[in-house]
Structure formats: C-alpha cells, structure tokens
XYZ file of C-alpha atoms in Angstrom:
638
model
C 75.779 -17.975 -70.871
C 72.390 -19.478 -69.659
C 70.291 -16.455 -70.613
C 71.940 -15.256 -73.552
C 70.136 -14.467 -76.754
C 71.750 -16.573 -80.037
C 71.933 -15.066 -82.948
C 68.275 -13.177 -82.047
C 66.363 -16.542 -81.649
C 68.075 -18.860 -79.370
C 67.382 -18.609 -75.917
C 70.072 -20.408 -73.909
C 68.307 -22.460 -71.208
C 70.054 -25.274 -68.674
C 73.982 -26.450 -70.361
C 73.680 -30.018 -70.529
C 77.805 -31.373 -71.576
C 81.049 -30.351 -73.498
C 82.942 -32.597 -76.073
C 84.559 -30.713 -79.345
C 81.576 -28.568 -78.898
C 79.502 -26.735 -75.807
C 76.301 -27.667 -76.129
C 73.243 -25.424 -74.563
C 69.288 -26.739 -74.339
C 67.651 -23.328 -75.898
C 64.265 -22.458 -76.433
C 63.797 -20.976 -80.643
C 61.827 -17.978 -79.670
C 61.009 -17.882 -83.399
C 59.336 -21.628 -83.557
C 58.584 -21.548 -80.109
C 59.840 -25.190 -79.691
C 63.170 -25.968 -77.722
C 66.562 -27.225 -79.771
C 70.045 -28.235 -79.060
C 72.971 -25.225 -79.197
C 75.801 -27.210 -80.213
C 78.983 -24.315 -79.689
C 82.121 -24.443 -81.482
C 84.836 -21.968 -81.667
C 87.386 -21.841 -84.720
C 90.813 -21.568 -84.741
C 91.825 -17.783 -84.647
C 94.677 -17.678 -86.646
C 92.839 -18.221 -90.366
C 89.804 -16.943 -88.332
C 87.431 -15.823 -92.370
C 89.664 -19.777 -93.502
C 87.851 -21.949 -90.650
C 84.591 -20.144 -90.193
C 84.229 -20.202 -94.061
C 85.452 -25.044 -93.835
C 82.806 -25.681 -91.085
C 80.271 -23.888 -92.463
C 80.892 -25.482 -95.534
C 80.798 -28.682 -94.302
C 78.623 -28.437 -91.261
C 76.104 -27.520 -94.124
C 75.859 -30.187 -95.800
C 74.676 -32.319 -92.777
C 71.277 -30.476 -93.118
C 70.751 -32.578 -95.452
C 71.202 -36.200 -93.816
C 67.046 -36.767 -93.527
C 66.745 -40.242 -91.626
C 65.023 -42.224 -88.672
C 68.264 -42.777 -87.024
C 69.595 -39.989 -87.524
C 69.408 -36.572 -85.151
C 67.979 -34.032 -86.993
C 70.087 -30.487 -88.118
C 67.493 -27.994 -87.824
C 69.838 -24.786 -88.093
C 73.711 -23.684 -88.670
C 74.565 -20.589 -88.018
C 77.351 -18.329 -86.588
C 78.386 -15.654 -83.682
C 81.251 -13.260 -83.715
C 82.782 -15.777 -81.580
C 81.083 -19.259 -82.417
C 80.074 -21.237 -84.857
C 76.586 -22.538 -84.376
C 74.420 -26.331 -84.945
C 71.328 -26.204 -83.756
C 70.163 -29.598 -83.488
C 66.167 -30.796 -82.775
C 66.015 -32.244 -78.409
C 66.200 -35.925 -78.438
C 64.718 -36.650 -74.977
C 66.660 -39.802 -73.890
C 70.070 -41.332 -72.444
C 73.199 -41.976 -74.752
C 73.512 -45.234 -76.025
C 76.548 -44.740 -73.287
C 74.514 -44.948 -70.572
C 71.875 -47.361 -72.243
C 74.373 -50.014 -71.793
C 76.091 -49.567 -68.222
C 72.055 -48.964 -67.038
C 71.209 -52.826 -68.727
C 73.956 -54.394 -69.317
C 73.876 -57.849 -70.612
C 71.665 -57.133 -73.481
C 69.888 -59.353 -74.659
C 71.197 -60.241 -78.406
C 68.377 -59.145 -80.069
C 68.154 -56.051 -78.459
C 71.998 -55.421 -79.296
C 71.518 -56.294 -83.272
C 68.021 -54.311 -83.599
C 70.297 -51.413 -81.882
C 73.685 -52.255 -84.411
C 71.481 -52.187 -87.576
C 69.730 -49.368 -87.022
C 73.176 -47.505 -85.850
C 74.603 -48.569 -89.673
C 71.331 -47.536 -90.799
C 71.999 -43.962 -89.630
C 75.290 -44.807 -91.296
C 74.597 -45.862 -94.213
C 72.432 -43.145 -95.325
C 75.107 -40.562 -94.934
C 78.173 -42.723 -96.157
C 75.935 -42.901 -99.515
C 75.798 -38.685 -99.681
C 79.271 -39.452 -99.169
C 79.314 -37.596 -95.219
C 81.384 -39.689 -92.473
C 81.121 -39.417 -89.081
C 84.861 -39.984 -87.872
C 83.415 -40.037 -84.280
C 80.850 -42.826 -84.129
C 80.838 -43.691 -79.901
C 77.938 -44.577 -78.315
C 78.162 -41.783 -76.490
C 77.161 -39.725 -79.363
C 74.295 -42.620 -80.293
C 70.967 -41.444 -79.270
C 68.117 -43.479 -77.877
C 64.338 -41.823 -78.329
C 61.483 -42.304 -75.805
C 60.746 -45.312 -78.230
C 63.952 -46.720 -78.513
C 64.964 -45.701 -81.513
C 68.156 -44.919 -82.589
C 69.335 -41.271 -83.105
C 72.559 -39.862 -84.686
C 74.126 -36.980 -83.803
C 77.298 -35.137 -84.699
C 77.506 -36.004 -88.406
C 79.756 -33.542 -89.687
C 81.428 -31.799 -87.007
C 84.605 -34.083 -86.283
C 85.533 -33.310 -90.348
C 84.493 -29.617 -90.228
C 87.014 -29.265 -86.746
C 89.493 -31.340 -87.349
C 89.969 -28.663 -91.446
C 89.775 -25.844 -89.172
C 91.454 -25.327 -85.440
C 93.491 -28.821 -85.430
C 94.673 -28.969 -89.518
C 98.403 -27.673 -87.942
C 98.801 -29.562 -85.534
C 97.032 -32.834 -87.525
C 94.917 -33.241 -83.935
C 92.969 -36.905 -84.018
C 89.034 -36.167 -83.507
C 87.263 -38.169 -82.380
C 86.933 -40.184 -78.191
C 90.699 -42.273 -77.852
C 88.689 -45.707 -77.112
C 86.278 -45.912 -80.721
C 88.675 -43.895 -82.300
C 90.610 -46.309 -85.927
C 93.766 -46.756 -86.134
C 95.020 -44.166 -89.327
C 92.733 -41.669 -87.027
C 95.258 -42.375 -84.198
C 98.393 -42.529 -86.343
C 97.045 -38.257 -88.078
C 96.593 -40.238 -91.488
C 93.095 -39.333 -93.985
C 90.484 -41.570 -93.555
C 86.801 -42.714 -95.338
C 84.101 -44.562 -94.583
C 85.672 -47.589 -92.941
C 86.909 -45.376 -90.078
C 83.342 -45.325 -89.442
C 83.329 -49.414 -89.281
C 85.958 -50.042 -87.576
C 83.977 -47.242 -84.288
C 81.689 -49.329 -85.351
C 82.891 -52.878 -84.417
C 83.822 -51.367 -80.759
C 80.503 -50.697 -80.453
C 78.874 -53.475 -81.008
C 81.907 -54.900 -78.632
C 80.856 -52.701 -75.984
C 77.090 -53.184 -76.542
C 77.524 -57.191 -76.128
C 80.229 -57.577 -73.631
C 79.526 -53.229 -71.022
C 84.030 -53.171 -72.176
C 85.363 -51.216 -73.991
C 87.801 -54.043 -75.473
C 90.983 -51.091 -75.303
C 91.384 -48.667 -72.725
C 94.380 -47.393 -70.229
C 96.161 -44.932 -67.718
C 96.683 -42.026 -70.696
C 95.363 -41.241 -74.356
C 98.159 -42.091 -75.804
C 98.028 -45.347 -74.538
C 95.091 -46.431 -75.321
C 96.168 -45.167 -78.816
C 98.643 -47.429 -79.436
C 96.715 -50.486 -78.329
C 94.513 -49.175 -81.025
C 97.137 -49.889 -83.646
C 99.357 -52.493 -82.458
C 97.310 -54.540 -79.902
C 94.094 -57.378 -81.378
C 91.215 -57.153 -79.870
C 91.073 -59.467 -76.671
C 88.682 -62.589 -76.801
C 85.279 -61.537 -76.730
C 84.280 -64.921 -74.894
C 86.610 -63.726 -72.503
C 83.473 -61.281 -71.402
C 80.630 -63.226 -73.034
C 79.659 -66.127 -75.277
C 77.679 -64.944 -77.916
C 77.284 -66.015 -80.929
C 80.355 -66.891 -84.058
C 78.909 -65.316 -86.607
C 78.450 -61.888 -84.093
C 82.454 -62.156 -83.444
C 83.154 -62.308 -87.013
C 81.707 -58.823 -87.606
C 83.538 -57.450 -84.761
C 86.516 -58.609 -85.867
C 85.971 -57.715 -89.394
C 85.014 -54.287 -88.133
C 88.185 -53.492 -86.282
C 90.791 -54.777 -88.515
C 94.031 -52.939 -88.072
C 94.347 -52.402 -92.041
C 91.494 -50.892 -93.918
C 92.112 -52.520 -96.108
C 91.117 -55.537 -94.320
C 87.624 -54.718 -93.086
C 84.301 -54.271 -94.343
C 83.813 -51.724 -97.536
C 81.122 -50.770 -97.165
C 77.828 -51.100 -94.228
C 75.553 -52.325 -96.083
C 78.162 -55.505 -96.488
C 78.141 -55.011 -92.988
C 74.000 -54.959 -92.597
C 74.477 -58.695 -94.712
C 75.815 -60.180 -92.254
C 74.335 -59.216 -89.702
C 70.790 -60.938 -91.208
C 72.085 -64.027 -91.510
C 75.277 -63.820 -88.553
C 73.190 -66.557 -86.450
C 73.608 -69.695 -89.778
C 77.789 -68.565 -89.013
C 79.485 -71.090 -87.092
C 83.000 -70.408 -89.003
C 86.109 -69.043 -86.516
C 86.577 -65.405 -88.375
C 89.768 -64.968 -91.026
C 92.046 -62.683 -91.740
C 94.268 -62.198 -95.134
C 97.460 -60.464 -93.029
C 98.080 -57.347 -95.728
C 101.574 -57.782 -95.701
C 102.100 -62.040 -97.488
C 98.535 -62.491 -98.096
C 99.057 -64.996 -96.635
C 96.198 -66.009 -94.422
C 96.105 -66.775 -90.383
C 93.516 -66.942 -87.334
C 92.677 -63.230 -86.029
C 94.279 -62.636 -83.039
C 97.982 -63.748 -83.730
C 99.702 -60.702 -85.223
C 103.382 -61.049 -83.076
C 104.492 -58.759 -81.143
C 105.861 -55.627 -82.240
C 109.102 -55.815 -82.326
C 112.142 -53.750 -80.897
C 113.368 -51.191 -82.272
C 116.821 -52.462 -83.915
C 121.054 -51.250 -83.295
C 122.607 -50.309 -87.230
C 123.424 -53.757 -88.971
C 126.534 -53.603 -89.671
C 126.417 -56.853 -91.615
C 127.882 -55.510 -94.944
C 126.908 -58.849 -96.430
C 122.753 -57.854 -94.441
C 122.638 -56.408 -98.217
C 119.690 -53.808 -99.383
C 117.015 -56.092 -98.464
C 118.281 -55.751 -94.518
C 118.102 -51.648 -94.662
C 114.717 -51.748 -95.606
C 114.208 -54.157 -93.312
C 115.098 -52.611 -90.796
C 113.927 -48.639 -92.656
C 110.081 -50.547 -91.700
C 110.890 -51.604 -88.451
C 111.674 -47.492 -87.382
C 109.458 -46.707 -88.556
C 106.841 -48.743 -85.759
C 107.658 -46.874 -82.837
C 106.965 -43.702 -85.173
C 104.032 -44.367 -85.645
C 103.527 -44.683 -81.704
C 104.696 -40.902 -81.628
C 102.164 -40.441 -84.639
C 99.676 -41.765 -82.631
C 100.642 -40.111 -79.468
C 100.731 -36.510 -81.914
C 97.902 -37.863 -82.385
C 95.969 -36.670 -79.272
C 98.450 -34.194 -78.729
C 102.095 -34.823 -77.982
C 102.864 -34.583 -80.797
C 107.232 -34.950 -81.096
C 109.600 -33.724 -83.355
C 112.575 -35.116 -84.448
C 116.196 -34.466 -86.341
C 117.784 -36.012 -89.160
C 119.591 -38.270 -87.191
C 116.277 -38.925 -84.519
C 117.410 -36.904 -81.769
C 114.152 -35.501 -79.807
C 114.668 -32.372 -79.535
C 110.758 -30.671 -78.928
C 107.309 -31.699 -79.451
C 103.477 -30.499 -80.223
C 102.248 -29.273 -76.911
C 99.591 -31.610 -75.419
C 96.202 -30.721 -75.422
C 95.005 -30.951 -71.613
C 91.941 -28.770 -71.944
C 88.881 -30.644 -69.452
C 90.570 -32.825 -68.095
C 91.471 -31.688 -63.920
C 95.224 -30.189 -62.754
C 96.399 -33.629 -61.214
C 95.972 -35.259 -64.726
C 97.489 -32.671 -65.947
C 100.618 -32.623 -64.209
C 101.148 -36.777 -64.463
C 101.033 -35.169 -68.139
C 103.563 -32.676 -67.833
C 105.722 -35.540 -66.497
C 105.415 -38.372 -68.614
C 106.253 -35.423 -72.380
C 109.065 -33.708 -69.821
C 107.411 -30.126 -69.561
C 107.298 -28.834 -66.103
C 104.650 -27.161 -64.041
C 104.004 -23.607 -64.393
C 101.866 -21.157 -62.867
C 98.035 -21.988 -61.932
C 95.481 -19.078 -62.517
C 92.108 -20.071 -61.473
C 89.825 -17.950 -63.242
C 85.981 -18.352 -63.579
C 83.979 -20.113 -65.327
C 80.709 -21.937 -66.716
C 81.476 -24.365 -69.948
C 84.610 -26.591 -67.103
C 84.072 -27.793 -64.006
C 85.782 -26.731 -60.955
C 89.610 -28.201 -61.383
C 89.819 -28.313 -65.231
C 92.250 -26.903 -67.264
C 90.319 -24.399 -69.630
C 93.837 -23.838 -70.894
C 97.661 -23.780 -71.158
C 99.874 -21.532 -72.150
C 101.694 -21.943 -73.931
C 98.608 -23.071 -76.198
C 98.056 -26.242 -77.001
C 99.396 -27.682 -80.572
C 102.927 -25.108 -80.341
C 106.177 -26.198 -80.454
C 107.901 -26.484 -77.362
C 111.568 -27.264 -75.762
C 111.404 -30.323 -72.990
C 111.385 -28.982 -69.945
C 109.464 -25.684 -70.963
C 107.061 -24.122 -68.116
C 103.267 -24.562 -68.406
C 100.997 -22.204 -67.361
C 97.669 -23.367 -66.455
C 94.357 -21.653 -66.256
C 92.708 -23.659 -63.927
C 87.993 -23.988 -63.952
C 87.589 -22.425 -60.359
C 83.842 -23.391 -61.935
C 80.755 -20.698 -62.454
C 81.527 -16.803 -61.368
C 79.501 -16.501 -57.983
C 76.316 -14.976 -58.460
C 76.282 -11.475 -55.346
C 72.716 -12.161 -54.830
C 70.255 -8.684 -55.430
C 67.899 -7.399 -53.143
C 64.605 -8.650 -54.106
C 62.707 -7.015 -51.148
C 59.642 -4.682 -52.258
C 59.698 -6.319 -55.464
C 56.573 -7.999 -56.824
C 56.947 -11.425 -56.881
C 54.736 -11.425 -60.404
C 57.949 -9.071 -61.725
C 60.504 -11.233 -60.795
C 59.744 -14.975 -61.959
C 61.044 -15.295 -64.619
C 64.426 -13.333 -63.501
C 64.538 -15.856 -60.552
C 63.602 -19.012 -62.926
C 67.056 -18.077 -65.110
C 68.828 -17.566 -62.070
C 68.267 -21.449 -61.484
C 68.012 -21.639 -58.372
C 68.353 -24.715 -56.296
C 64.846 -24.261 -55.265
C 62.436 -22.090 -54.795
C 60.351 -21.953 -51.248
C 57.417 -18.637 -51.028
C 56.342 -17.945 -47.597
C 52.850 -15.705 -47.456
C 52.240 -13.286 -44.543
C 49.587 -10.335 -44.078
C 51.790 -6.925 -43.850
C 50.573 -3.405 -45.063
C 52.382 -4.019 -48.484
C 50.998 -5.048 -51.451
C 49.725 -8.815 -52.130
C 52.548 -10.288 -54.186
C 54.872 -7.614 -52.694
C 58.574 -9.542 -50.998
C 58.975 -8.764 -47.346
C 62.943 -10.666 -47.090
C 64.628 -13.769 -48.387
C 66.715 -15.925 -46.857
C 70.283 -14.935 -48.459
C 71.305 -11.529 -47.746
C 71.554 -9.106 -51.208
C 75.381 -8.772 -51.587
C 76.003 -12.370 -50.977
C 78.391 -14.349 -53.746
C 76.420 -18.071 -53.781
C 76.566 -20.236 -56.837
C 72.329 -20.138 -57.289
C 72.037 -24.249 -58.310
C 73.215 -24.783 -55.027
C 71.433 -22.789 -52.512
C 67.402 -22.783 -51.786
C 66.189 -18.927 -51.583
C 63.681 -18.990 -49.487
C 60.520 -15.370 -50.417
C 58.645 -13.988 -47.614
C 55.485 -12.612 -49.095
C 53.447 -10.057 -48.521
C 49.405 -12.050 -48.758
C 48.091 -8.161 -47.898
C 46.709 -6.197 -44.827
C 45.467 -8.772 -42.813
C 41.297 -8.768 -42.330
C 39.276 -7.453 -39.421
C 36.419 -9.637 -37.505
C 33.638 -6.761 -36.900
C 31.477 -7.440 -34.395
C 27.685 -6.727 -34.379
C 26.879 -3.329 -32.732
C 22.926 -4.019 -32.782
C 21.801 -2.456 -29.721
C 24.880 -0.521 -28.622
C 25.627 3.223 -29.469
C 26.498 5.137 -32.973
C 29.009 6.659 -31.605
C 30.494 3.802 -29.679
C 29.917 1.884 -32.321
C 31.291 4.546 -35.082
C 34.946 5.005 -33.040
C 35.881 0.938 -33.014
C 34.896 0.548 -36.485
C 36.893 3.543 -37.408
C 39.973 2.563 -34.279
C 40.872 -0.449 -36.920
C 40.509 1.004 -40.335
C 37.174 0.560 -40.911
C 35.213 3.772 -43.208
C 31.160 3.237 -41.422
C 27.991 5.389 -43.033
C 25.540 6.112 -41.466
C 22.570 4.130 -43.902
C 19.913 5.171 -42.443
C 17.832 7.002 -39.891
C 14.484 4.516 -38.980
C 11.464 5.447 -35.880
C 12.059 1.720 -32.860
C 9.672 0.962 -30.538
C 12.841 -1.267 -29.413
C 15.953 0.885 -29.836
C 16.570 3.717 -28.132
C 16.946 6.828 -29.802
C 21.166 7.217 -31.379
C 21.291 3.235 -31.342
C 22.125 1.139 -33.724
C 19.459 -1.023 -34.965
C 21.231 -3.250 -38.520
C 24.769 -3.617 -40.082
C 25.383 -4.268 -43.442
C 27.687 -6.604 -43.176
C 26.261 -7.809 -39.985
C 29.818 -10.093 -38.982
C 32.683 -11.369 -40.822
C 36.463 -10.514 -41.405
C 36.859 -7.534 -43.966
C 40.216 -5.677 -45.059
C 40.628 -2.471 -43.655
C 39.593 0.279 -45.675
C 35.667 -1.441 -46.404
C 32.421 0.737 -45.833
C 30.374 -0.857 -43.196
C 27.409 0.738 -42.977
C 24.815 0.929 -40.230
C 20.909 1.806 -39.234
C 21.185 4.245 -36.189
C 17.166 4.734 -34.298
C 15.392 8.007 -34.175
C 13.560 6.718 -31.657
C 10.262 5.773 -31.070
C 7.578 6.338 -33.981
C 5.015 10.069 -32.665
C 1.603 9.594 -32.714
C -0.078 9.954 -35.702
C -2.941 12.339 -36.896
C -6.668 10.782 -36.771
C -7.876 10.065 -40.272
C -11.391 10.513 -39.507
C -14.263 9.075 -42.300
C -17.985 8.905 -41.844
C -21.444 8.793 -43.410
C -23.823 10.864 -43.201
C -27.998 11.622 -44.255
C -28.306 14.703 -44.670
C -31.918 15.049 -44.812
C -34.240 16.762 -47.406
C -36.340 18.440 -45.167
C -40.256 18.714 -46.305
C -40.949 19.066 -49.657
C -42.652 22.649 -50.605
C -46.030 23.244 -52.684
C -45.093 22.494 -55.942
C -47.603 21.760 -58.557
C -48.292 18.248 -59.607
C -46.719 18.617 -63.206
C -43.467 18.803 -60.931
C -41.201 16.468 -61.812
C -38.381 17.101 -59.146
C -38.100 19.007 -55.439
C -36.180 22.669 -56.108
C -32.989 21.609 -55.219
C -31.397 22.829 -51.449
C -28.212 23.837 -51.114
C -26.006 21.911 -48.486
C -22.977 23.853 -46.495
C -21.058 21.434 -44.633
C -18.061 22.911 -41.932
C -15.322 21.372 -41.239
C -12.790 21.962 -37.807
C -9.694 19.728 -38.188
C -5.935 19.909 -37.801
C -6.323 21.198 -42.099
C -9.133 23.269 -41.332
C -9.106 25.239 -37.892
C -12.847 27.964 -39.029
C -15.871 25.425 -38.865
C -17.844 28.463 -39.553
C -15.978 28.735 -43.186
C -17.791 27.089 -45.351
C -15.987 23.380 -45.691
C -17.636 21.934 -49.460
C -21.165 23.393 -50.529
C -23.655 21.040 -53.080
C -27.516 21.030 -53.953
C -29.267 18.244 -53.213
C -33.488 17.683 -54.297
C -33.864 14.823 -52.471
C -32.666 12.824 -48.894
C -28.827 12.455 -49.513
C -25.765 10.504 -47.748
C -22.505 11.990 -47.898
C -18.935 11.084 -46.805
C -17.113 13.989 -44.252
C -13.486 13.165 -43.605
C -11.603 14.925 -41.521
C -8.183 15.069 -39.477
C -7.655 15.124 -36.119
C -4.405 15.907 -34.480
C -3.152 13.554 -31.183
C -6.007 15.070 -28.030
C -7.704 17.336 -30.718
C -11.237 16.825 -31.031
C -12.470 17.286 -35.169
C -15.901 18.277 -35.803
C -17.931 18.507 -38.588
C -21.649 20.654 -39.189
C -24.116 20.381 -42.297
C -26.558 23.331 -43.014
C -29.573 22.792 -45.585
C -30.806 26.347 -47.133
C -28.535 27.681 -44.084
C -30.296 25.224 -41.149
C -28.099 23.221 -39.417
C -29.507 20.059 -39.459
C -26.044 18.033 -38.567
C -23.441 19.127 -35.486
C -20.817 16.348 -34.348
C -18.265 16.146 -32.723
C -15.044 13.880 -32.638
C -12.542 12.718 -30.343
C -8.715 11.875 -31.225
C -8.937 8.462 -30.857
C -5.359 6.252 -30.967
C-alpha cells in the first residue's frame, strides 16, 4: 500500500494504525500537504447500498467546523474502499497523554473535559452523534488543544457492513449499555462514553475491564461504577457529573451536553452526593446501591402466583437475554428457539486479535479450531487474524470448525540490484522502500560520480526493509593523481610519465634558454597538485640558448660641402652638390652600389645605419660630387 496513489491525489506514505479503518499518512500531491487517509471497507454483499449510506453519513461530517474537531477535508472512494481524508494533527491521543502524565491536575482535567464537550455539542446541535467517544479518538495538538476525530464513522459502518449482525460499534470499554445491547442510540450514548472518559482522565484507569470483550460489555450493562474515591480523591461535583453521565438508563443521564457544561462550571461549589431516580419504581436511592442481577428462576408451579408473578418471570428471563445481546453486540450472537434451546450462534469477529486469543474465543463460543493459513498482509501485524471462514456475522452451528487466515506480516521485499545505478536516480525509490536506515560510503572508481558500486543486501534477498539498514558504496569518480614539477627534466620523460598517468600533454611554447638545455622542460601549467586523469598539462620546452643577433650600428657623420666655387656676390646660396652613400652590411653586400643619394649646399650631418652579422665587418663610404670624403669600416661587436 505504501507508495500507492489513491484518487489520483493521495500518495500513501506511512501506515499509522487501524481500528474501524486502516489509517495512513498520505501526501496530497495537488495541494502539496500531508493528510490522514482512513480507508474503510464496506459490505460486499450490499455494496451499492452500503456505499450510498456511507457517503451520506460521512459527507455530513464535512459541515463540522470547530476548534475541537478534526477537520474532514474530503470524502472519496475507490473500487475497494471508502476514503475519509482529514487534516493531520501533530500530537498524542488523550489515551497516550493520560498514560504519560497521570495524575493530571483537576484544573487541567476540567479544561480538557470542557473542550471535549464543546466539540461534541457542536456536532450534536447539527444532528451528528459520534457513537465512539474514547481517548483513542481524542487528539491533543501542539497547543494542548483537544481535537476529536472520527465523527460519523461509527454510524456509517453500523449501517453498512454491521447492520445484518447488529454488531455494536465502539471500543467496549467506553460503549454505552444500549450500544452493548444493540439498541437504538441517541446523543446520550456520547454522554455515557464521555463519562467513562472523564473517569479515566481523573483516575488514570477505565472503570470496567475483563478478559474478553463480552465480559466487559456485560459489566457496562449490569455493574455499578466503581467507587471513584478508591482511585483518587476528587471534588464531589466532578463525581456527581461522572455518575450522572454513566447512568445505565439513558433517561437518567444528562439530556444534552450543555447541561454537563453548566455543572462543570460550578463543580467546586457542590458537596452533596449524587442521588438518582430508579426508572422502575420512581423511588430515590443512593448511587451504586443497585441490587445484583437475580438468577433466572425456574418455571413457577404455584397457581396462586397469578398473572403478576408471570409478568415478573418474563422480566427476569429478559435479563440474561440482555447479557446475550451484549455478547451479540461484540460478535457472539446467540440464536434461541422458542423453547430457549441454544442451537447456533452468529460467527464472532476475530479480526485483528492474536491467534491465541482467537483460540480462547473459539472455546468460549463452543467452536472448533480449523485450518490456519498464513498470508502476507500489510495491515495486520504478524500473528493477527485477518479473516475467518466462515466469515463473521453468519449463523454457524456449535462445534463448527473455523479456518483462520492469519497475517504473516508484511510481504517480504525482494531486494533489487542497485549497482550501476546513479544514487540520485534511485534515492526516491529507496525512500519509498522504507529501509530502517541508509548509509552511504564513497570510493574512487572509474565509474561516474554517484554510481552505486556495491550494496550490503544482495539482490534477490527477501527482507523486511524497516528492519534492515542498507549500506551503499557510491563512486566518487576517478581518483585524482598527484603530479610533480618536471622543470629541468627532459621533455620526453615528462611526457611519457604524464601520459602513463592518464594526462594529456601539450607543448604550449618553445623558448630560448641560457639555463635550460635544449629539449628540457622550462616550466609547466599546472606546476603541481592532484588532478583528474584526462586533464591537460601544458609544458614550456627549451630550444637551447638564443643564437647571436645581428648588430645594429648607427653613426652620425659630418659631410663637408668643400670649398665654395666662385659665384656672384648676389647669389644667395651655394650650388648644390650630390652626395652618394655606399653601404656594405648584412642587407647590402656590394659597397659599389649607391645606397642613398641626396644634395647638399653646405656642410651637413647625416646618420648612417648598418646591420652587421656576427663575425662580419660592415663599411660605409660617402662621396660628394664623386669625391670620396668618408670611408669607414665597423667590426661586429657583441
């Protein structure tokens, strides 16, 4: 059931428990919130009618909106179940709270009682009777506020799968006498149950208990309430309220909840013991002085007894019949002939109890143990009865052999093989399997990071996940490799070692180096550290010392104009003379060729530039009008 999606909306997360229904925590995937889903199976023999009755009864509870009532959010159905969806109340049941905090102070007990009554009154004024008031159906939220749940379920079920057998609803320790006898009920049945709850709230104990549900039901019908003072001294006003709420005759109880609330407000002002009126003769007697139930008399043979005695005999004959009706209300219905001879019974309901308890119940009802069949079941604990054959509610003869379908617990989960899967892809699936705990360890491998390498529970093993821890070894990916600095090492050595460790090697630069011999590594990037194989390592490799460079020579020479020729005094400047410059260097091998020519009219300075190769000599020559005036050689200098 875990992980199942109901009504395309409610994803089942966790089993919470059972009673009248199977209760699950679920996620409302539409509104993105957690809810409680109660799954209730209706009578398969009158399915359509049962569904309609259920829908009618439970739909009415949606109108209940009160701080002390758990909100019903939705009513739906599947092919198998009726669904009741309620809000989640984060807190204990009143049953748990009493167990953990007893004794609870008078003031707090009264406060809780008032809240319970406020919730019940809200429902009663809208025509809704709970019929299953008990501490297990009363929750306390984070603010210690009372929240009553399961309004309408008891009536809905009593009109569906339980009508034919007159099965009584509610927990037997809290049901009213009229419920135990299978009689009609009204709001006073909730008042009786509230009185039992208040008794337990103040004393920490339930007033009636027994070895079997039948014996407890008989006490609800016939026995007086135990003396409260034997458990705890409480104000007389509170004792009076409990006693009036738990009167055996509904007519002697409070008629409406608001009457209880009124008495609760003034409980500390009352010191007079409670007196109740006998419904038979109208006389007033002290509470608890009810005479024991007389034994059934034999047939009267006294003719003088007359009609009145016969009437009395008929009344006495009804008393054990009421006991039998109480047993019937709990699944052991006795069928009588007109002569009062017991011939058969209604098959009791053993669902949810242990096989040992069921076996004792068979003996109690004069039935025989038949075949015991174990089946996996995720609703009932291992060893609990799932169903019987014949089924509960049918008429069976005494001595009938009853076969039991007994839960073997949840069906074992066949372990899957998660190796090779990425953990992120299977994480949600693992959470749904609901292991007790999942532990992860990481290890380097050639697999992608997150890949499951191994698992502690082998594929195919049958397990109960919630009883096992699962250890998964997950890949961290390839282990990083530490590199060394290869500066000064031969390039081939660096390349071979790096490639052997899975790195890519590139020569990013080749540079001259005076210090690193040719073919050796000058530097690398990255220079050191741990890196994943497949990373690229860039090397700078030496190509040896840089060879000598051409010498660039530059000199400024003074080119003389020479003697001035005769000219007229009126001439403003000398006539121009032609200057030819010849160069011999790396770029001009023939000095006979004119490198540059220009004219001058006076002494002129000029810069001559040469590029001289290593070991060579450069030269230049300057001619003015064909006459050599400068001739120089320049040797190469480093």
